[in-house]
Amino acid sequence: MTVATKIMCVVGTRPEAIKMAPVILALQAQPWAEVRVLATAQHRQMLDQVMNFFGISPDIDLDLMRPNQSLAALTARLLQEMDAVLLSEKPDVVLGQGDTTTVMAVALACFYRRIPFGHIEAGLRTGDLQNPFPEEANRVIAGRLARWHFAPTESSRRNLLKEGVQDSDIAVTGNTVIDALLMTASKDIDIGISLDERKRLVLVTSHRRENFGQPFVNICHAIKTLADRNADVQVLYPVHPNPNVKDVAYDILGGTSNIVLCDPLDYAPFVAAMKKAYLIISDSGGVQEEAPALGKPVLVLREETERPEAVDLGVVKLVGSDTNNIVTEAQLMLDDVAAYQAVARGVSPYGDGKAAARIVEVLQQAHQCS
Ligand code: UD1
Ligand code: UDP
């Protein structure tokens, strides 16, 4: 009898957990795979929220999050702790997702121990190492070290080919974020926040490091201006717990009657909020992928995006962090029905909900060849 392949799935932050969950669940159903789930816990509460929702318990939890952690200290802790885990667990394959510090450090730790690493959501690029910071560098490093590249789209596949990755090492799978969304969006889940039903809902999220400081202050002023000018609008903003975000958001937006600030929502209530929203304003990578699938326009608070597909289709718009620009573009969505409908088309370039199955198929083939 062939020995099972020991696959370690690593998650560190909220988006990694959401996008890895469908892969973990699909692998757990495979008789040839022995699945181990490792939480670095780069995030704590936000990671736990997602793992609980999908009913996944980590086999190992490194509990690495520290308040306001620096990138260098986090990276150092990750490398050391991961190396010890790889030594004791001896996985045959390690999987990581996305572009966080966890993914970059795990790919490097695997390289040092010569353990094959599979990169999920491979090949996203802006071509500018400073934007998004530090994620562009994280995914370039993880990609350079990966054995398997699970690219969500043809354009991400082309980015990898340009960097010299062998076509045979790339599988275009779609993004697992759509698998997770389809598992969740069909459920009738309450947002759990008291909202004024007569008002149009504008949903906001923001957390990017390149927006810290003045750009984020400008973003908050734009949200406040929109709320002040549009009495028929209610803003819901689940605030990211990073102190660089939280302190400024509460300072500028707290106390405005039609702005509701709250802690991060659990994944299912957040999906319910996206479904209910008239407009979404966000710098999140995941939200840029989910909202088009739900037919919701997103104004993206970034200068560049590694997710050009939705922008090219016209269902997502880059608005940067300039206050006037954000206000002008959001006001257009609120006032001009034709402009709104041109964006709210329900086109999803990021997947069909079968990405996890395609990833499992590639790993099964590798198992059969081992
Ligand atoms: C991280 C990722 C970013 C990803 C984002 C998703 C890096 C460098 N950044 O950014 O790519 O888009 O997660 O949300 O990998 N905190 C809590 N509780 C939590 C999570 C965070 O209190 O559950 C606070 C802590 O003070 C922590 C700080 O936020 O030190 C920053 O967390 P960190 O993971 O370093 O960066 P994020 O800004 O969350
Ligand atoms: N999300 C959530 N609760 C919130 C805000 C976002 O569950 O209050 C989900 C969202 O649906 C998406 C993911 O978190 O799947 C995006 O995470 P985040 O914006 O933190 O990171 P990014 O995708 O930018 O790396």
mmCIF file of C-alpha atoms in Angstrom, residues 126-314:
data_model
loop_
_atom_site.group_PDB
_atom_site.id
_atom_site.type_symbol
_atom_site.label_atom_id
_atom_site.label_comp_id
_atom_site.label_asym_id
_atom_site.label_seq_id
_atom_site.Cartn_x
_atom_site.Cartn_y
_atom_site.Cartn_z
ATOM 1 C CA THR A 126 2.083 44.934 -9.819
ATOM 2 C CA GLY A 127 5.737 45.018 -10.896
ATOM 3 C CA ASP A 128 6.448 47.607 -8.166
ATOM 4 C CA LEU A 129 8.116 46.191 -5.032
ATOM 5 C CA GLN A 130 6.900 49.189 -2.987
ATOM 6 C CA ASN A 131 3.258 48.716 -3.960
ATOM 7 C CA PRO A 132 1.636 46.972 -2.220
ATOM 8 C CA PHE A 133 4.221 47.011 0.559
ATOM 9 C CA PRO A 134 5.484 44.511 1.604
ATOM 10 C CA GLU A 135 3.168 42.074 -0.221
ATOM 11 C CA GLU A 136 4.692 42.414 -3.708
ATOM 12 C CA ALA A 137 8.103 41.359 -2.356
ATOM 13 C CA ASN A 138 6.528 38.579 -0.284
ATOM 14 C CA ARG A 139 4.879 36.943 -3.274
ATOM 15 C CA VAL A 140 7.917 37.378 -5.532
ATOM 16 C CA ILE A 141 10.065 35.583 -2.923
ATOM 17 C CA ALA A 142 7.466 32.854 -2.266
ATOM 18 C CA GLY A 143 7.047 32.371 -6.010
ATOM 19 C CA ARG A 144 10.789 32.106 -6.617
ATOM 20 C CA LEU A 145 11.008 29.286 -4.064
ATOM 21 C CA ALA A 146 7.836 27.381 -4.931
ATOM 22 C CA ARG A 147 7.661 23.910 -6.484
ATOM 23 C CA TRP A 148 3.985 24.277 -7.536
ATOM 24 C CA HIS A 149 2.374 27.551 -8.603
ATOM 25 C CA PHE A 150 -1.424 27.592 -8.304
ATOM 26 C CA ALA A 151 -2.247 30.665 -10.372
ATOM 27 C CA PRO A 152 -5.773 32.058 -10.102
ATOM 28 C CA THR A 153 -5.983 33.486 -13.637
ATOM 29 C CA GLU A 154 -4.318 33.312 -17.062
ATOM 30 C CA SER A 155 -2.786 36.719 -16.456
ATOM 31 C CA SER A 156 -1.112 35.505 -13.244
ATOM 32 C CA ARG A 157 0.159 32.491 -15.189
ATOM 33 C CA ARG A 158 1.693 34.829 -17.785
ATOM 34 C CA ASN A 159 3.422 36.831 -15.012
ATOM 35 C CA LEU A 160 5.086 33.638 -13.800
ATOM 36 C CA LEU A 161 6.144 32.564 -17.291
ATOM 37 C CA LYS A 162 7.778 35.988 -17.790
ATOM 38 C CA GLU A 163 9.823 35.324 -14.638
ATOM 39 C CA GLY A 164 11.070 32.030 -16.063
ATOM 40 C CA VAL A 165 8.790 29.607 -14.205
ATOM 41 C CA GLN A 166 8.251 26.372 -16.173
ATOM 42 C CA ASP A 167 4.762 26.103 -17.640
ATOM 43 C CA SER A 168 4.547 22.536 -16.319
ATOM 44 C CA ASP A 169 4.944 23.829 -12.734
ATOM 45 C CA ILE A 170 1.935 26.176 -13.076
ATOM 46 C CA ALA A 171 -1.737 25.219 -12.788
ATOM 47 C CA VAL A 172 -4.419 27.825 -13.481
ATOM 48 C CA THR A 173 -7.005 26.957 -10.855
ATOM 49 C CA GLY A 174 -9.148 30.038 -10.246
ATOM 50 C CA ASN A 175 -8.989 31.718 -6.859
ATOM 51 C CA THR A 176 -10.096 29.708 -3.835
ATOM 52 C CA VAL A 177 -11.705 32.912 -2.511
ATOM 53 C CA ILE A 178 -14.636 32.175 -4.831
ATOM 54 C CA ASP A 179 -14.909 28.605 -3.448
ATOM 55 C CA ALA A 180 -15.159 30.083 0.060
ATOM 56 C CA LEU A 181 -17.615 32.755 -1.068
ATOM 57 C CA LEU A 182 -19.926 30.242 -2.734
ATOM 58 C CA MET A 183 -19.859 28.060 0.401
ATOM 59 C CA THR A 184 -20.956 31.097 2.419
ATOM 60 C CA ALA A 185 -23.035 33.491 0.308
ATOM 61 C CA SER A 186 -25.944 31.076 -0.128
ATOM 62 C CA LYS A 187 -26.503 30.948 3.650
ATOM 63 C CA ASP A 188 -28.988 33.384 5.165
ATOM 64 C CA ILE A 189 -26.776 34.986 7.799
ATOM 65 C CA ASP A 190 -27.497 38.187 9.708
ATOM 66 C CA ILE A 191 -24.908 40.990 9.696
ATOM 67 C CA GLY A 192 -25.471 41.246 13.431
ATOM 68 C CA ILE A 193 -25.205 45.062 13.434
ATOM 69 C CA SER A 194 -28.220 47.325 13.777
ATOM 70 C CA LEU A 195 -28.521 49.321 10.527
ATOM 71 C CA ASP A 196 -31.047 51.882 9.261
ATOM 72 C CA GLU A 197 -32.968 49.877 6.624
ATOM 73 C CA ARG A 198 -34.124 53.064 4.834
ATOM 74 C CA LYS A 199 -30.570 54.077 3.939
ATOM 75 C CA ARG A 200 -28.242 52.803 1.225
ATOM 76 C CA LEU A 201 -25.334 50.900 2.725
ATOM 77 C CA VAL A 202 -21.757 51.870 1.893
ATOM 78 C CA LEU A 203 -19.338 49.240 3.227
ATOM 79 C CA VAL A 204 -15.752 50.320 3.933
ATOM 80 C CA THR A 205 -12.551 48.418 4.793
ATOM 81 C CA SER A 206 -8.951 49.631 4.812
ATOM 82 C CA HIS A 207 -5.673 48.305 6.169
ATOM 83 C CA ARG A 208 -2.818 48.590 3.627
ATOM 84 C CA ARG A 209 0.574 49.594 4.982
ATOM 85 C CA GLU A 210 1.329 51.851 1.998
ATOM 86 C CA ASN A 211 -1.724 53.904 3.037
ATOM 87 C CA PHE A 212 -0.550 54.380 6.657
ATOM 88 C CA GLY A 213 -0.140 58.036 7.658
ATOM 89 C CA GLN A 214 -1.454 60.854 5.461
ATOM 90 C CA PRO A 215 -3.066 58.651 2.754
ATOM 91 C CA PHE A 216 -5.202 56.948 5.382
ATOM 92 C CA VAL A 217 -6.117 60.301 6.938
ATOM 93 C CA ASN A 218 -7.205 61.441 3.434
ATOM 94 C CA ILE A 219 -9.288 58.268 3.015
ATOM 95 C CA CYS A 220 -11.051 58.861 6.346
ATOM 96 C CA HIS A 221 -11.797 62.485 5.399
ATOM 97 C CA ALA A 222 -13.333 61.247 2.132
ATOM 98 C CA ILE A 223 -15.577 58.793 4.013
ATOM 99 C CA LYS A 224 -16.630 61.534 6.428
ATOM 100 C CA THR A 225 -17.412 63.960 3.574
ATOM 101 C CA LEU A 226 -19.528 61.319 1.834
ATOM 102 C CA ALA A 227 -21.457 60.577 5.025
ATOM 103 C CA ASP A 228 -22.008 64.292 5.741
ATOM 104 C CA ARG A 229 -23.202 65.018 2.185
ATOM 105 C CA ASN A 230 -25.513 62.021 1.776
ATOM 106 C CA ALA A 231 -28.130 61.749 4.502
ATOM 107 C CA ASP A 232 -29.695 58.771 2.671
ATOM 108 C CA VAL A 233 -26.473 56.774 3.066
ATOM 109 C CA GLN A 234 -25.225 54.748 6.008
ATOM 110 C CA VAL A 235 -21.561 53.797 6.193
ATOM 111 C CA LEU A 236 -20.577 50.515 7.856
ATOM 112 C CA TYR A 237 -16.862 50.261 8.539
ATOM 113 C CA PRO A 238 -15.506 47.151 10.335
ATOM 114 C CA VAL A 239 -12.170 48.564 11.456
ATOM 115 C CA HIS A 240 -8.962 46.509 11.128
ATOM 116 C CA PRO A 241 -7.328 46.117 14.590
ATOM 117 C CA ASN A 242 -3.897 47.332 13.440
ATOM 118 C CA PRO A 243 -3.312 50.395 15.700
ATOM 119 C CA ASN A 244 -2.089 52.420 12.687
ATOM 120 C CA VAL A 245 -5.594 52.063 11.268
ATOM 121 C CA LYS A 246 -7.847 51.790 14.286
ATOM 122 C CA ASP A 247 -6.699 54.898 16.164
ATOM 123 C CA VAL A 248 -7.023 57.171 13.106
ATOM 124 C CA ALA A 249 -10.365 55.725 11.959
ATOM 125 C CA TYR A 250 -12.020 56.186 15.352
ATOM 126 C CA ASP A 251 -10.484 59.642 15.742
ATOM 127 C CA ILE A 252 -11.784 61.016 12.403
ATOM 128 C CA LEU A 253 -14.977 59.006 11.881
ATOM 129 C CA GLY A 254 -16.196 58.316 15.421
ATOM 130 C CA GLY A 255 -19.295 60.264 16.449
ATOM 131 C CA THR A 256 -20.709 60.779 12.925
ATOM 132 C CA SER A 257 -24.373 59.762 13.116
ATOM 133 C CA ASN A 258 -24.543 57.844 9.811
ATOM 134 C CA ILE A 259 -21.171 56.073 10.181
ATOM 135 C CA VAL A 260 -21.116 52.794 12.118
ATOM 136 C CA LEU A 261 -17.632 51.721 13.200
ATOM 137 C CA CYS A 262 -17.283 48.189 14.542
ATOM 138 C CA ASP A 263 -14.733 45.454 15.177
ATOM 139 C CA PRO A 264 -13.891 43.155 12.241
ATOM 140 C CA LEU A 265 -16.961 41.139 11.324
ATOM 141 C CA ASP A 266 -16.884 37.356 11.228
ATOM 142 C CA TYR A 267 -16.585 36.136 7.645
ATOM 143 C CA ALA A 268 -20.232 35.125 7.134
ATOM 144 C CA PRO A 269 -21.694 38.395 8.509
ATOM 145 C CA PHE A 270 -19.158 40.288 6.377
ATOM 146 C CA VAL A 271 -20.352 38.424 3.284
ATOM 147 C CA ALA A 272 -23.912 39.328 4.317
ATOM 148 C CA ALA A 273 -22.812 42.985 4.555
ATOM 149 C CA MET A 274 -21.279 42.826 1.059
ATOM 150 C CA LYS A 275 -24.544 41.359 -0.261
ATOM 151 C CA LYS A 276 -26.527 44.171 1.354
ATOM 152 C CA ALA A 277 -24.147 46.960 0.301
ATOM 153 C CA TYR A 278 -24.986 49.435 -2.441
ATOM 154 C CA LEU A 279 -21.333 50.393 -2.797
ATOM 155 C CA ILE A 280 -18.060 49.049 -1.364
ATOM 156 C CA ILE A 281 -14.975 51.198 -0.753
ATOM 157 C CA SER A 282 -11.914 49.132 0.160
ATOM 158 C CA ASP A 283 -8.188 48.555 -0.247
ATOM 159 C CA SER A 284 -8.559 44.824 0.467
ATOM 160 C CA GLY A 285 -7.307 42.238 -1.997
ATOM 161 C CA GLY A 286 -9.964 39.672 -1.115
ATOM 162 C CA VAL A 287 -12.828 42.150 -1.246
ATOM 163 C CA GLN A 288 -11.748 43.171 -4.776
ATOM 164 C CA GLU A 289 -12.243 39.540 -5.777
ATOM 165 C CA GLU A 290 -15.463 38.836 -3.877
ATOM 166 C CA ALA A 291 -17.472 41.976 -4.618
ATOM 167 C CA PRO A 292 -17.560 41.557 -8.432
ATOM 168 C CA ALA A 293 -18.877 38.011 -7.949
ATOM 169 C CA LEU A 294 -21.698 39.496 -5.845
ATOM 170 C CA GLY A 295 -22.402 42.226 -8.424
ATOM 171 C CA LYS A 296 -21.230 45.007 -6.111
ATOM 172 C CA PRO A 297 -19.125 47.932 -7.352
ATOM 173 C CA VAL A 298 -15.839 48.442 -5.501
ATOM 174 C CA LEU A 299 -13.824 51.634 -5.393
ATOM 175 C CA VAL A 300 -10.290 50.475 -4.610
ATOM 176 C CA LEU A 301 -8.280 52.737 -2.319
ATOM 177 C CA ARG A 302 -4.972 51.990 -4.028
ATOM 178 C CA GLU A 303 -2.779 53.451 -6.747
ATOM 179 C CA GLU A 304 -2.022 50.067 -8.320
ATOM 180 C CA THR A 305 -3.513 46.603 -8.157
ATOM 181 C CA GLU A 306 -2.146 43.133 -8.763
ATOM 182 C CA ARG A 307 -5.703 42.146 -9.650
ATOM 183 C CA PRO A 308 -6.158 43.903 -13.010
ATOM 184 C CA GLU A 309 -8.808 41.522 -14.344
ATOM 185 C CA ALA A 310 -11.781 43.170 -12.623
ATOM 186 C CA VAL A 311 -10.473 46.667 -13.436
ATOM 187 C CA ASP A 312 -10.160 45.685 -17.120
ATOM 188 C CA LEU A 313 -13.746 44.402 -17.065
ATOM 189 C CA GLY A 314 -14.870 47.720 -15.544
#
